[in-house]
Amino acid sequence: MSTELRHTYCALCISRCGCVGTLVDGVLTRVDPDPAHPTGQALCVKARAAPESVYAADRVLFPLRRTRPKGEADPGWERISWEEALDLLAARMRAAIAEHGPRALAFGVATPSGTAVADSFAWIHRLAHACHSPNLIFATENCNWHKDFAPAYTFGAGIGMPDYPHTGCILLWGFNPATSWLAQATAVQQARKRGARLIVVDPRRAGLAASADLWLRPHPGSDAALALGLAHELIETGRFDHEFLRSWSDAPFLVADADGRPLTGADLRDDGDAGQALAWDEVNGLPLACPNRPPNADRQACLALRGRYTVQTRRGPIACRPVFERLAERCRAWPASRVAEVTGIPAEQVVAAANLIADNLPLSFFTWTGTCQHTNATQTGRAIATLYGLTGCLDAPGGNVWFSKPPIADVMGFAWVTPEERALTLGRNERPEGPPQKGWITSRDLFRAVVEGEPYPVTCLVSFGGNFLLSKPNTRLSDAALEKLGFFALAELVETPTARHADLLLPVCGAWEREGLQAGFQTSAAAEAHVQLRPALAPPQGESRSDTWIVFELAKRLGLAEQFYGGDPETALVRMLAPSGLTPEALRAAPGGITLKLETRYRKYEQSGFSTPSGRLELHSERLRGVGLDPLPDHVAPAIPHDPRFPLTLTTAKWPQYCHSQQRNQPSLRRRMPEPLVELHPETAAARGIREGDWIEISTPLGAMRARARLDRHLAPRVICAQYGWWQYPDGAGDANRLIDGECFDPVAGSNSLRNFPCQASPLPA
Ligand SMILES: Nc1nc2c(c(=O)[nH]1)N[C@H]1C(S)=C(S)[C@@H](COP(=O)(O)OP(=O)(O)OC[C@H]3O[C@@H](n4cnc5c(=O)[nH]c(N)nc54)[C@H](O)[C@@H]3O)O[C@H]1N2
Ligand SMILES: Nc1nc2c(c(=O)[nH]1)N[C@H]1C(S)=C(S)[C@@H](COP(=O)(O)OP(=O)(O)OC[C@H]3O[C@@H](n4cnc5c(=O)[nH]c(N)nc54)[C@H](O)[C@@H]3O)O[C@H]1N2
Ligand code: SF4
Ligand SMILES: [Mo]
């Protein structure tokens, strides 16, 4: 018997935990943490189930072609060769483009945060772009848009990463790392041991909330009210970073009272600079043109943050106020008493949270899907980012920092799609400042294009994972669209309900069966400097192949070999790594990874400004105002139906055992969570004759589902938390998304109301 230990990392979720696999006679038997790895302190049950996932009986092992009409329960799969499968797919892709143009060909990809498709994410995008397709569907509007892209309106970039080793207070807002990002949970706990304080904002007492200094329990979808209330406490007591705001944010910029327009140099003189903002010089009592990036800190002390002024412009006097004054007025509408009414959080706790923040700077924060799966997600994100801006901790030691990343070539090929083609991205006209600007489309827009041909027909979908029937709202539309699609090819590990609609099912090998590159592990400066070429722990099962292999084979058949380095993934990897000075050989010789020597630089804005239009942190977003949206954050009531028959609020969350709709086929995980659960307050249950462990029905205006009741006295009596992603039940038990309307969405980002939907709970006959 030979035993081999192999260093690798778990690629199943965003945490990418460093680990060591044990192979006995070449067979993967177990996976353990790798404490020497920057994210290797702990592993969750999903990684420990690795052998079960590799050798699962229900894996798709061969390319399969449908022989029976769509809509029939049995697709009548016929096994075909890879040659046939790839030739067929390439022919159908070409036909779609020839018939209706590249816009009729859409691509799809599973979430890179909750699957290992991150390995191939860039290559899949490169293929879509090489085909000139402006349409790619994945989970972004309900997943990472609000932490990685939308904060650009305020910060010029994503939210960065808490500098846990140096932080004074951690704010986890709609983010439960104990379940969703183990490496961050470990970092939080280490910081707490050192004395850092912790505030958790979550309708559930989930994960670290139980041990936090303060757990705030908002009603789902009311987070912006809390953020503005906290900002109000800090502003009115003067506990904000005046210096930072004056010198590095747009806080002093003057905005006209009449129309909300920022004043510029061009208002003063004919030859004035329309790109230069005006502020009020309190010492001289004059408007002053503010220098552009990086701002001239010497002259900032005289700039007013508060007050009302009249500027004599070329066209006469204009009444105006600094951005900060306007923000302060916005926040004044949110005293703790009103925050309490809207959020359900006691007013004393709002004040206590503001005190905890102000007394324990530097503050760091992380927010994820708890705040983004709402119809008011963009404004909520703006409100939280604005609150954070007040502390002056952005990119400062102990704050949220953009750590140096390993330099890796961007291979997405975004520019290959012309601006004219990009203008056709579904949803772009309606939400120009949201995901469509990157070519990312929502299920609603894609499936309407398929079913109704509006605004134009999409006839072919090529997706690399993604279980849209379970992960997107409005299941009825998804179902109809997948059935109607002219051609649907899906690369998958297992035959999901979505896969049953495919014309062609391509077998992919799982994360443990293929190599994968991770350049940067995010959670600390050292982790972010770590590069690893994950070795496979097992050979690909059956005839399964990696997504990357499929992309390159397709590219060759589509005449795109040149854009794909001659169709050779190894050459591509060499080119991708080139800027870092690393090679595949060097990485293969160091399977645990290589930590590059990257310097951590704080407050990078002092050299280069922020990547916003003004070069400063923007409390007022002119970009949002430019498309008719509110330039300042506000709490907007969720745009969801109101119906007295559905008095409860349905929310959802992740569970440690599973990622979304996956892994139910792994016995050790299934034993831990055999059936779909729904959490509700004991009073809510008692009022309906529901007991712990009963199967109950949850209904909304769209439909009903079943789950087993779990009583939780920490929930608000109005809130129930259900699961989504179960497809092991013929009647849709544990599939909350069939209850949620896809027409309720955020006007900027298209995010769905997956965390706040009116519902009712009722007992089922035993
Ligand atoms: N085990 C596991 N890990 C995962 C995943 C998985 O499916 N399973 N998926 C991965 C992916 S793709 C993602 S995006 C991340 C997501 O990571 P998280 O965002 O941490 O995951 P969730 O548990 O969905 O949501 C976090 C918390 O938000 C709370 N919440 C619900 N509604 C609201 C609200 O209105 N306001 C506030 N403040 N909080 C609210 C929930 O109760 C929950 O505790 O996890 C990744 N990791
Ligand atoms: N109600 C509700 N709905 C939600 C959420 C919620 O919190 N509440 N969360 C949302 C979030 S944050 C996200 S990210 C989405 C996730 O949405 P999806 O990306 O659709 O996630 P899954 O449902 O897990 O489906 C992923 C599929 O990809 C397959 N897969 C896994 N790894 C690979 C791989 O390496 N290659 C290929 N080709 N396939 C692979 C899996 O077998 C699985 O069937 O769901 C969203 N839906
Ligand atoms: S948290 Fe679990 S699933 Fe995610 S990377 Fe770590 S071990 Fe893998
Ligand atoms: Mo996600």
Coordinates of N, CA, C and O in Angstrom, one line a residue, residues 355-437:
N355 N -21.3 54.3 18.9 CA -20.3 54.5 19.9 C -19.2 53.5 19.8 O -18.0 53.8 19.8
L356 N -19.6 52.3 19.6 CA -18.6 51.2 19.4 C -17.7 51.4 18.3 O -16.4 51.2 18.4
I357 N -18.3 51.9 17.2 CA -17.4 52.2 16.0 C -16.5 53.4 16.3 O -15.3 53.3 16.1
A358 N -17.0 54.5 16.8 CA -16.2 55.7 17.0 C -15.1 55.5 18.1 O -14.1 56.0 18.0
D359 N -15.4 54.6 19.0 CA -14.4 54.4 20.1 C -13.4 53.3 19.8 O -12.5 53.1 20.6
N360 N -13.6 52.6 18.7 CA -12.6 51.5 18.4 C -12.1 51.6 17.0 O -11.8 50.5 16.4
L361 N -11.8 52.8 16.5 CA -11.2 52.9 15.2 C -9.8 52.3 15.2 O -9.2 52.3 16.3
P362 N -9.3 51.8 14.1 CA -9.9 51.8 12.8 C -11.0 50.7 12.6 O -10.9 49.6 13.2
L363 N -12.0 51.1 11.8 CA -13.1 50.2 11.5 C -12.8 49.5 10.2 O -12.2 50.1 9.3
S364 N -13.2 48.2 10.2 CA -13.2 47.5 8.9 C -14.5 46.9 8.7 O -15.2 46.7 9.7
F365 N -14.9 46.6 7.5 CA -16.2 46.0 7.3 C -16.2 45.0 6.2 O -15.4 45.1 5.3
F366 N -17.2 44.1 6.2 CA -17.5 43.3 5.0 C -19.0 43.1 4.9 O -19.7 42.9 5.9
T367 N -19.4 43.2 3.7 CA -20.9 43.0 3.5 C -21.0 42.1 2.2 O -20.2 42.2 1.3
W368 N -22.0 41.2 2.3 CA -22.2 40.4 1.1 C -23.7 40.2 0.8 O -24.4 41.2 0.8
T369 N -24.1 39.0 0.6 CA -25.4 38.9 0.0 C -26.6 39.3 0.8 O -27.7 39.5 0.3
G370 N -26.4 39.4 2.1 CA -27.5 39.9 3.0 C -28.0 41.2 2.6 O -29.2 41.6 2.8
T371 N -27.1 42.1 2.0 CA -27.5 43.4 1.7 C -27.7 43.5 0.2 O -28.3 44.5 -0.3
C372 N -27.3 42.5 -0.6 CA -27.4 42.8 -2.1 C -28.6 42.1 -2.8 O -28.9 42.5 -3.9
Q373 N -29.3 41.2 -2.1 CA -30.4 40.5 -2.8 C -31.7 41.2 -2.4 O -32.6 40.7 -1.8
H374 N -31.8 42.5 -2.9 CA -32.9 43.3 -2.5 C -33.2 44.3 -3.7 O -32.3 44.6 -4.5
T375 N -34.4 44.8 -3.7 CA -34.7 45.8 -4.8 C -34.1 47.1 -4.5 O -34.1 48.0 -5.4
N376 N -33.6 47.3 -3.3 CA -32.9 48.6 -2.9 C -31.4 48.4 -2.7 O -30.8 49.2 -2.0
A377 N -30.9 47.3 -3.3 CA -29.5 46.9 -3.0 C -28.5 48.0 -3.3 O -27.5 48.2 -2.5
T378 N -28.6 48.7 -4.4 CA -27.6 49.7 -4.8 C -27.6 50.8 -3.8 O -26.5 51.2 -3.3
Q379 N -28.7 51.3 -3.4 CA -28.8 52.4 -2.4 C -28.3 51.9 -1.1 O -27.6 52.7 -0.3
T380 N -28.5 50.7 -0.7 CA -28.0 50.1 0.6 C -26.5 50.1 0.5 O -25.8 50.5 1.5
G381 N -26.0 49.6 -0.6 CA -24.5 49.6 -0.7 C -23.9 51.0 -0.6 O -22.9 51.2 0.0
R382 N -24.6 51.9 -1.3 CA -24.1 53.3 -1.2 C -24.1 53.8 0.2 O -23.2 54.5 0.7
A383 N -25.2 53.5 0.9 CA -25.3 54.0 2.3 C -24.2 53.4 3.2 O -23.6 54.1 4.0
I384 N -23.9 52.1 3.0 CA -22.9 51.5 3.9 C -21.5 52.1 3.5 O -20.7 52.4 4.3
A385 N -21.3 52.2 2.2 CA -20.0 52.8 1.8 C -19.8 54.2 2.2 O -18.7 54.6 2.6
T386 N -20.9 55.0 2.2 CA -20.8 56.4 2.7 C -20.5 56.4 4.2 O -19.6 57.2 4.7
L387 N -21.2 55.5 5.0 CA -20.9 55.5 6.4 C -19.4 55.1 6.6 O -18.8 55.8 7.4
Y388 N -19.0 54.2 5.8 CA -17.6 53.8 6.0 C -16.6 55.0 5.6 O -15.6 55.2 6.2
G389 N -17.0 55.7 4.5 CA -16.2 56.8 4.1 C -16.0 57.8 5.2 O -14.9 58.4 5.4
L390 N -17.0 58.0 6.1 CA -16.9 59.0 7.2 C -15.8 58.7 8.1 O -15.2 59.6 8.8
T391 N -15.4 57.4 8.3 CA -14.4 57.0 9.3 C -13.0 57.3 8.8 O -12.1 57.3 9.6
G392 N -12.8 57.6 7.5 CA -11.5 57.8 7.0 C -10.6 56.6 7.0 O -9.4 56.7 6.8
C393 N -11.2 55.4 7.2 CA -10.3 54.2 7.4 C -10.0 53.5 6.1 O -9.3 52.5 6.1
L394 N -10.6 54.0 5.0 CA -10.5 53.2 3.7 C -9.0 53.2 3.3 O -8.4 54.3 3.2
D395 N -8.5 52.0 3.0 CA -7.1 51.8 2.6 C -6.1 52.2 3.7 O -4.9 52.4 3.3
A396 N -6.5 52.4 4.9 CA -5.6 52.8 6.0 C -5.3 51.5 6.8 O -6.1 50.6 6.8
P397 N -4.3 51.5 7.5 CA -4.0 50.3 8.4 C -5.2 50.0 9.3 O -5.7 50.9 9.9
G398 N -5.6 48.7 9.3 CA -6.7 48.3 10.1 C -8.1 48.6 9.5 O -9.1 48.3 10.1
G399 N -8.1 49.2 8.4 CA -9.3 49.5 7.7 C -9.6 48.5 6.5 O -9.0 47.4 6.6
N400 N -10.4 48.8 5.6 CA -10.5 48.0 4.4 C -9.4 48.4 3.4 O -9.4 49.5 3.0
V401 N -8.6 47.4 3.0 CA -7.4 47.7 2.3 C -7.5 47.0 0.9 O -8.0 45.9 0.9
W402 N -6.9 47.6 -0.1 CA -6.7 46.9 -1.4 C -5.3 46.4 -1.3 O -4.3 47.1 -1.7
F403 N -5.2 45.1 -0.9 CA -3.8 44.6 -0.8 C -3.2 44.4 -2.2 O -4.0 44.2 -3.2
S404 N -1.9 44.4 -2.3 CA -1.2 44.2 -3.6 C -1.5 42.7 -4.1 O -1.5 41.8 -3.3
K405 N -1.8 42.7 -5.4 CA -2.2 41.4 -6.0 C -1.1 40.9 -6.9 O -0.4 41.7 -7.4
P406 N -0.9 39.6 -7.0 CA 0.1 39.1 -8.0 C -0.3 39.6 -9.4 O -1.5 39.5 -9.8
P407 N 0.7 40.1 -10.1 CA 0.4 40.6 -11.4 C 0.2 39.4 -12.4 O 1.1 38.7 -12.7
I408 N -1.0 39.3 -12.9 CA -1.4 38.2 -13.8 C -2.1 38.9 -15.0 O -2.8 39.9 -14.8
A409 N -1.8 38.4 -16.2 CA -2.4 39.0 -17.4 C -3.9 38.9 -17.4 O -4.4 37.8 -17.0
D410 N -4.6 40.0 -17.8 CA -6.0 39.9 -18.0 C -6.3 39.3 -19.3 O -6.0 39.9 -20.4
V411 N -6.9 38.1 -19.3 CA -7.0 37.4 -20.6 C -8.5 37.3 -21.0 O -8.9 36.5 -21.9
M412 N -9.3 38.2 -20.4 CA -10.8 38.1 -20.7 C -11.1 38.5 -22.2 O -12.2 38.2 -22.7
G413 N -10.3 39.4 -22.8 CA -10.6 39.8 -24.1 C -11.8 40.7 -24.2 O -12.5 40.7 -25.2
F414 N -12.1 41.5 -23.2 CA -13.3 42.3 -23.1 C -13.4 43.2 -24.3 O -14.5 43.4 -24.9
A415 N -12.3 43.8 -24.8 CA -12.3 44.8 -25.8 C -12.6 44.2 -27.2 O -12.9 45.0 -28.2
W416 N -12.6 42.9 -27.3 CA -13.0 42.3 -28.6 C -14.4 42.6 -29.0 O -14.8 42.5 -30.2
V417 N -15.3 42.7 -28.1 CA -16.7 43.1 -28.4 C -16.7 44.6 -28.6 O -16.3 45.4 -27.7
T418 N -17.2 45.0 -29.7 CA -17.1 46.4 -30.1 C -18.2 47.2 -29.3 O -19.1 46.6 -28.8
P419 N -18.0 48.5 -29.1 CA -19.0 49.3 -28.4 C -20.4 49.2 -29.0 O -21.4 49.1 -28.3
E420 N -20.5 49.0 -30.3 CA -21.8 48.9 -30.9 C -22.4 47.5 -30.5 O -23.6 47.4 -30.2
E421 N -21.6 46.5 -30.5 CA -22.1 45.2 -30.0 C -22.4 45.2 -28.5 O -23.4 44.7 -28.1
R422 N -21.6 45.9 -27.7 CA -21.8 46.0 -26.3 C -23.2 46.7 -26.0 O -23.8 46.4 -25.0
A423 N -23.5 47.7 -26.9 CA -24.7 48.4 -26.7 C -25.9 47.5 -26.7 O -27.0 47.9 -26.2
L424 N -25.8 46.3 -27.3 CA -26.9 45.4 -27.4 C -27.1 44.5 -26.2 O -28.0 43.7 -26.2
T425 N -26.2 44.6 -25.3 CA -26.3 43.7 -24.1 C -27.7 43.8 -23.5 O -28.2 44.9 -23.3
L426 N -28.3 42.7 -23.2 CA -29.7 42.7 -22.7 C -29.7 43.5 -21.4 O -28.9 43.2 -20.5
G427 N -30.6 44.4 -21.3 CA -30.8 45.2 -20.0 C -29.9 46.4 -20.0 O -30.0 47.2 -19.0
R428 N -29.1 46.6 -21.0 CA -28.1 47.8 -21.0 C -28.9 49.1 -21.0 O -28.5 50.0 -20.3
N429 N -29.9 49.2 -21.8 CA -30.7 50.4 -21.9 C -31.3 50.8 -20.5 O -31.4 51.9 -20.1
E430 N -31.9 49.8 -19.9 CA -32.6 50.0 -18.6 C -31.7 50.2 -17.5 O -32.0 51.0 -16.6
R431 N -30.5 49.5 -17.5 CA -29.6 49.6 -16.3 C -28.2 49.8 -16.8 O -27.3 49.0 -16.6
P432 N -27.9 51.0 -17.4 CA -26.6 51.2 -18.0 C -25.5 51.3 -16.9 O -24.3 51.0 -17.3
E433 N -25.8 51.5 -15.7 CA -24.8 51.6 -14.7 C -24.6 50.3 -13.9 O -23.9 50.2 -12.9
G434 N -25.3 49.3 -14.3 CA -25.3 48.0 -13.6 C -24.5 47.0 -14.4 O -23.7 47.3 -15.3
P435 N -24.7 45.7 -14.0 CA -23.9 44.6 -14.6 C -23.9 44.6 -16.2 O -22.9 44.1 -16.8
P436 N -24.9 45.0 -16.9 CA -24.9 44.9 -18.3 C -23.7 45.7 -18.9 O -23.3 45.4 -20.0
Q437 N -23.2 46.7 -18.2 CA -22.0 47.4 -18.8 C -20.8 46.5 -19.0 O -19.9 46.7 -19.8

